[in-house]
PDB file of C-alpha atoms in Angstrom:
ATOM      1  CA  CYS A   1    -215.102 -50.630 -29.972  1.00  0.00           C
ATOM      2  CA  GLN A   2    -217.221 -49.108 -32.637  1.00  0.00           C
ATOM      3  CA  ARG A   3    -216.939 -50.182 -36.249  1.00  0.00           C
ATOM      4  CA  THR A   4    -218.411 -48.413 -39.446  1.00  0.00           C
ATOM      5  CA  THR A   5    -220.718 -50.555 -41.448  1.00  0.00           C
ATOM      6  CA  MET A   6    -219.498 -51.066 -45.007  1.00  0.00           C
ATOM      7  CA  LYS A   7    -222.006 -49.450 -47.531  1.00  0.00           C
ATOM      8  CA  THR A   8    -223.262 -51.263 -50.568  1.00  0.00           C
ATOM      9  CA  ARG A   9    -225.573 -50.412 -53.510  1.00  0.00           C
ATOM     10  CA  LEU A  10    -227.041 -52.164 -56.429  1.00  0.00           C
ATOM     11  CA  LEU A  11    -225.347 -52.026 -59.810  1.00  0.00           C
ATOM     12  CA  SER A  12    -227.649 -50.107 -62.364  1.00  0.00           C
ATOM     13  CA  ASP A  13    -228.523 -51.443 -65.775  1.00  0.00           C
ATOM     14  CA  THR A  14    -228.418 -55.245 -64.874  1.00  0.00           C
ATOM     15  CA  LYS A  15    -230.881 -57.865 -65.408  1.00  0.00           C
ATOM     16  CA  THR A  16    -230.802 -58.976 -61.827  1.00  0.00           C
ATOM     17  CA  ALA A  17    -229.882 -57.392 -58.307  1.00  0.00           C
ATOM     18  CA  ILE A  18    -226.146 -57.273 -57.955  1.00  0.00           C
ATOM     19  CA  LEU A  19    -224.501 -55.719 -55.027  1.00  0.00           C
ATOM     20  CA  GLU A  20    -221.179 -53.686 -55.093  1.00  0.00           C
ATOM     21  CA  PRO A  21    -219.388 -51.937 -52.264  1.00  0.00           C
ATOM     22  CA  ILE A  22    -219.449 -48.216 -52.034  1.00  0.00           C
ATOM     23  CA  GLY A  23    -215.680 -47.593 -51.409  1.00  0.00           C
ATOM     24  CA  ALA A  24    -213.241 -50.176 -50.311  1.00  0.00           C
ATOM     25  CA  VAL A  25    -213.501 -53.522 -48.337  1.00  0.00           C
ATOM     26  CA  SER A  26    -211.410 -53.093 -45.232  1.00  0.00           C
ATOM     27  CA  SER A  27    -212.214 -56.066 -42.933  1.00  0.00           C
ATOM     28  CA  LEU A  28    -213.483 -59.572 -42.782  1.00  0.00           C
ATOM     29  CA  GLN A  29    -216.634 -58.180 -41.119  1.00  0.00           C
ATOM     30  CA  ASP A  30    -217.447 -56.444 -44.396  1.00  0.00           C
ATOM     31  CA  ALA A  31    -218.341 -59.865 -45.615  1.00  0.00           C
ATOM     32  CA  LEU A  32    -221.202 -60.026 -43.117  1.00  0.00           C
ATOM     33  CA  ASP A  33    -222.165 -56.443 -43.974  1.00  0.00           C
ATOM     34  CA  PHE A  34    -222.571 -57.731 -47.616  1.00  0.00           C
ATOM     35  CA  VAL A  35    -224.837 -60.653 -46.262  1.00  0.00           C
ATOM     36  CA  SER A  36    -226.976 -58.130 -44.408  1.00  0.00           C
ATOM     37  CA  SER A  37    -227.329 -55.868 -47.407  1.00  0.00           C
ATOM     38  CA  GLY A  38    -228.086 -58.788 -49.632  1.00  0.00           C
ATOM     39  CA  TYR A  39    -231.049 -59.693 -47.412  1.00  0.00           C
ATOM     40  CA  GLY A  40    -232.174 -56.031 -47.557  1.00  0.00           C
ATOM     41  CA  TYR A  41    -231.892 -55.843 -51.342  1.00  0.00           C
ATOM     42  CA  ASN A  42    -233.089 -59.423 -51.916  1.00  0.00           C
ATOM     43  CA  SER A  43    -229.854 -60.209 -53.719  1.00  0.00           C
ATOM     44  CA  ASN A  44    -227.100 -62.982 -53.276  1.00  0.00           C
ATOM     45  CA  LYS A  45    -224.816 -61.695 -56.051  1.00  0.00           C
ATOM     46  CA  ILE A  46    -221.692 -59.487 -55.457  1.00  0.00           C
ATOM     47  CA  LEU A  47    -219.368 -57.864 -57.752  1.00  0.00           C
ATOM     48  CA  LEU A  48    -215.838 -57.051 -56.348  1.00  0.00           C
ATOM     49  CA  ARG A  49    -213.115 -55.054 -58.139  1.00  0.00           C
ATOM     50  CA  ALA A  50    -209.487 -55.584 -57.338  1.00  0.00           C
ATOM     51  CA  GLU A  51    -209.073 -51.817 -56.557  1.00  0.00           C
ATOM     52  CA  GLN A  52    -211.818 -52.115 -53.876  1.00  0.00           C
ATOM     53  CA  LEU A  53    -209.869 -54.797 -52.056  1.00  0.00           C
ATOM     54  CA  PRO A  54    -207.329 -54.355 -49.338  1.00  0.00           C
ATOM     55  CA  PRO A  55    -203.739 -55.376 -49.902  1.00  0.00           C
ATOM     56  CA  GLU A  56    -204.256 -58.303 -47.546  1.00  0.00           C
ATOM     57  CA  PHE A  57    -206.630 -59.912 -50.091  1.00  0.00           C
ATOM     58  CA  PHE A  58    -203.737 -60.363 -52.539  1.00  0.00           C
ATOM     59  CA  GLU A  59    -201.400 -61.851 -49.969  1.00  0.00           C
ATOM     60  CA  LEU A  60    -202.606 -65.327 -49.521  1.00  0.00           C
ATOM     61  CA  GLN A  61    -200.641 -66.108 -46.525  1.00  0.00           C
ATOM     62  CA  THR A  62    -202.790 -63.698 -44.496  1.00  0.00           C
ATOM     63  CA  CYS A  63    -205.855 -65.808 -45.283  1.00  0.00           C
ATOM     64  CA  PHE A  64    -208.010 -62.728 -45.807  1.00  0.00           C
ATOM     65  CA  ALA A  65    -209.204 -63.718 -49.353  1.00  0.00           C
ATOM     66  CA  GLY A  66    -210.055 -67.301 -48.271  1.00  0.00           C
ATOM     67  CA  GLU A  67    -211.839 -66.262 -45.089  1.00  0.00           C
ATOM     68  CA  PHE A  68    -213.638 -63.358 -46.677  1.00  0.00           C
ATOM     69  CA  ILE A  69    -215.022 -65.337 -49.723  1.00  0.00           C
ATOM     70  CA  GLN A  70    -215.789 -68.330 -47.373  1.00  0.00           C
ATOM     71  CA  LYS A  71    -218.098 -66.228 -45.306  1.00  0.00           C
ATOM     72  CA  LEU A  72    -220.071 -65.222 -48.435  1.00  0.00           C
ATOM     73  CA  VAL A  73    -220.077 -68.707 -49.722  1.00  0.00           C
ATOM     74  CA  ASN A  74    -221.480 -70.082 -46.393  1.00  0.00           C
ATOM     75  CA  TYR A  75    -224.564 -67.830 -46.897  1.00  0.00           C
ATOM     76  CA  ARG A  76    -225.006 -69.058 -50.496  1.00  0.00           C
ATOM     77  CA  PHE A  77    -223.802 -65.812 -52.081  1.00  0.00           C
ATOM     78  CA  TYR A  78    -222.233 -65.664 -55.668  1.00  0.00           C
ATOM     79  CA  ILE A  79    -219.147 -63.554 -55.911  1.00  0.00           C
ATOM     80  CA  ALA A  80    -217.547 -62.349 -59.082  1.00  0.00           C
ATOM     81  CA  GLY A  81    -214.041 -60.934 -58.825  1.00  0.00           C
ATOM     82  CA  VAL A  82    -212.705 -58.520 -61.442  1.00  0.00           C
ATOM     83  CA  PHE A  83    -208.901 -58.788 -61.457  1.00  0.00           C
ATOM     84  CA  GLY A  84    -208.063 -57.529 -64.872  1.00  0.00           C
ATOM     85  CA  GLU A  85    -204.440 -58.256 -65.997  1.00  0.00           C
ATOM     86  CA  VAL A  86    -203.350 -60.780 -63.309  1.00  0.00           C
ATOM     87  CA  GLU A  87    -199.631 -60.538 -64.188  1.00  0.00           C
ATOM     88  CA  VAL A  88    -199.263 -57.686 -61.661  1.00  0.00           C
ATOM     89  CA  PHE A  89    -200.109 -60.151 -58.796  1.00  0.00           C
ATOM     90  CA  SER A  90    -197.860 -62.791 -57.019  1.00  0.00           C
ATOM     91  CA  GLU A  91    -197.564 -66.056 -58.563  1.00  0.00           C
ATOM     92  CA  SER A  92    -199.556 -67.617 -55.656  1.00  0.00           C
ATOM     93  CA  PHE A  93    -202.377 -65.086 -56.296  1.00  0.00           C
ATOM     94  CA  ARG A  94    -202.347 -65.674 -60.043  1.00  0.00           C
ATOM     95  CA  GLU A  95    -202.806 -69.482 -59.305  1.00  0.00           C
ATOM     96  CA  TYR A  96    -205.689 -68.739 -56.944  1.00  0.00           C
ATOM     97  CA  VAL A  97    -207.390 -66.457 -59.577  1.00  0.00           C
ATOM     98  CA  GLY A  98    -206.794 -69.207 -62.141  1.00  0.00           C
ATOM     99  CA  GLU A  99    -208.601 -71.730 -60.094  1.00  0.00           C
ATOM    100  CA  ALA A 100    -211.389 -69.272 -59.352  1.00  0.00           C
ATOM    101  CA  ARG A 101    -212.072 -68.871 -63.122  1.00  0.00           C
ATOM    102  CA  ARG A 102    -213.956 -72.252 -62.869  1.00  0.00           C
ATOM    103  CA  GLY A 103    -215.531 -71.610 -59.448  1.00  0.00           C
ATOM    104  CA  ARG A 104    -219.110 -72.532 -58.631  1.00  0.00           C
ATOM    105  CA  GLN A 105    -219.829 -69.601 -56.246  1.00  0.00           C
ATOM    106  CA  PHE A 106    -216.782 -67.505 -56.554  1.00  0.00           C
ATOM    107  CA  ARG A 107    -215.333 -66.739 -59.933  1.00  0.00           C
ATOM    108  CA  SER A 108    -212.630 -64.489 -61.240  1.00  0.00           C
ATOM    109  CA  PHE A 109    -212.769 -62.495 -64.442  1.00  0.00           C
ATOM    110  CA  ALA A 110    -210.750 -60.131 -66.477  1.00  0.00           C
ATOM    111  CA  THR A 111    -213.393 -57.640 -67.284  1.00  0.00           C
ATOM    112  CA  GLU A 112    -216.556 -56.301 -65.479  1.00  0.00           C
ATOM    113  CA  ASP A 113    -218.826 -57.151 -68.397  1.00  0.00           C
ATOM    114  CA  GLU A 114    -217.815 -60.924 -68.115  1.00  0.00           C
ATOM    115  CA  ALA A 115    -218.498 -60.806 -64.375  1.00  0.00           C
ATOM    116  CA  ILE A 116    -221.897 -59.215 -64.698  1.00  0.00           C
ATOM    117  CA  LEU A 117    -222.939 -61.688 -67.432  1.00  0.00           C
ATOM    118  CA  TRP A 118    -222.016 -64.572 -65.149  1.00  0.00           C
ATOM    119  CA  LEU A 119    -223.764 -63.194 -62.043  1.00  0.00           C
ATOM    120  CA  GLU A 120    -226.955 -62.633 -64.154  1.00  0.00           C
ATOM    121  CA  THR A 121    -227.069 -66.318 -64.898  1.00  0.00           C
ATOM    122  CA  GLN A 122    -226.882 -67.423 -61.324  1.00  0.00           C
TER     123      GLN A 122
END
């Protein structure tokens, strides 16, 4: 079966190379597409926005979020997730985001500016 490779690009106006998806993340395989792009762009930093993630990411019982992030962490990537106002998410996902606010390789942020500042220091 044929699969479309997720497209990525570098954020503009940052002090370091930070990848972002073009469009939406749709599968676990997209994590490996990030790894491939990261090697191509010489970057191990990724910015993910809530609106670019599939509904499964926010339903922790699907394990999508954990598996997706773990694939990137295994390749020593730093991932900043921008989730804005977390009140719109389930209680379990809010707890997950709360724990990720202190993460070493995956951190959650309320704003994109905060996320970029963190990624630039990694």
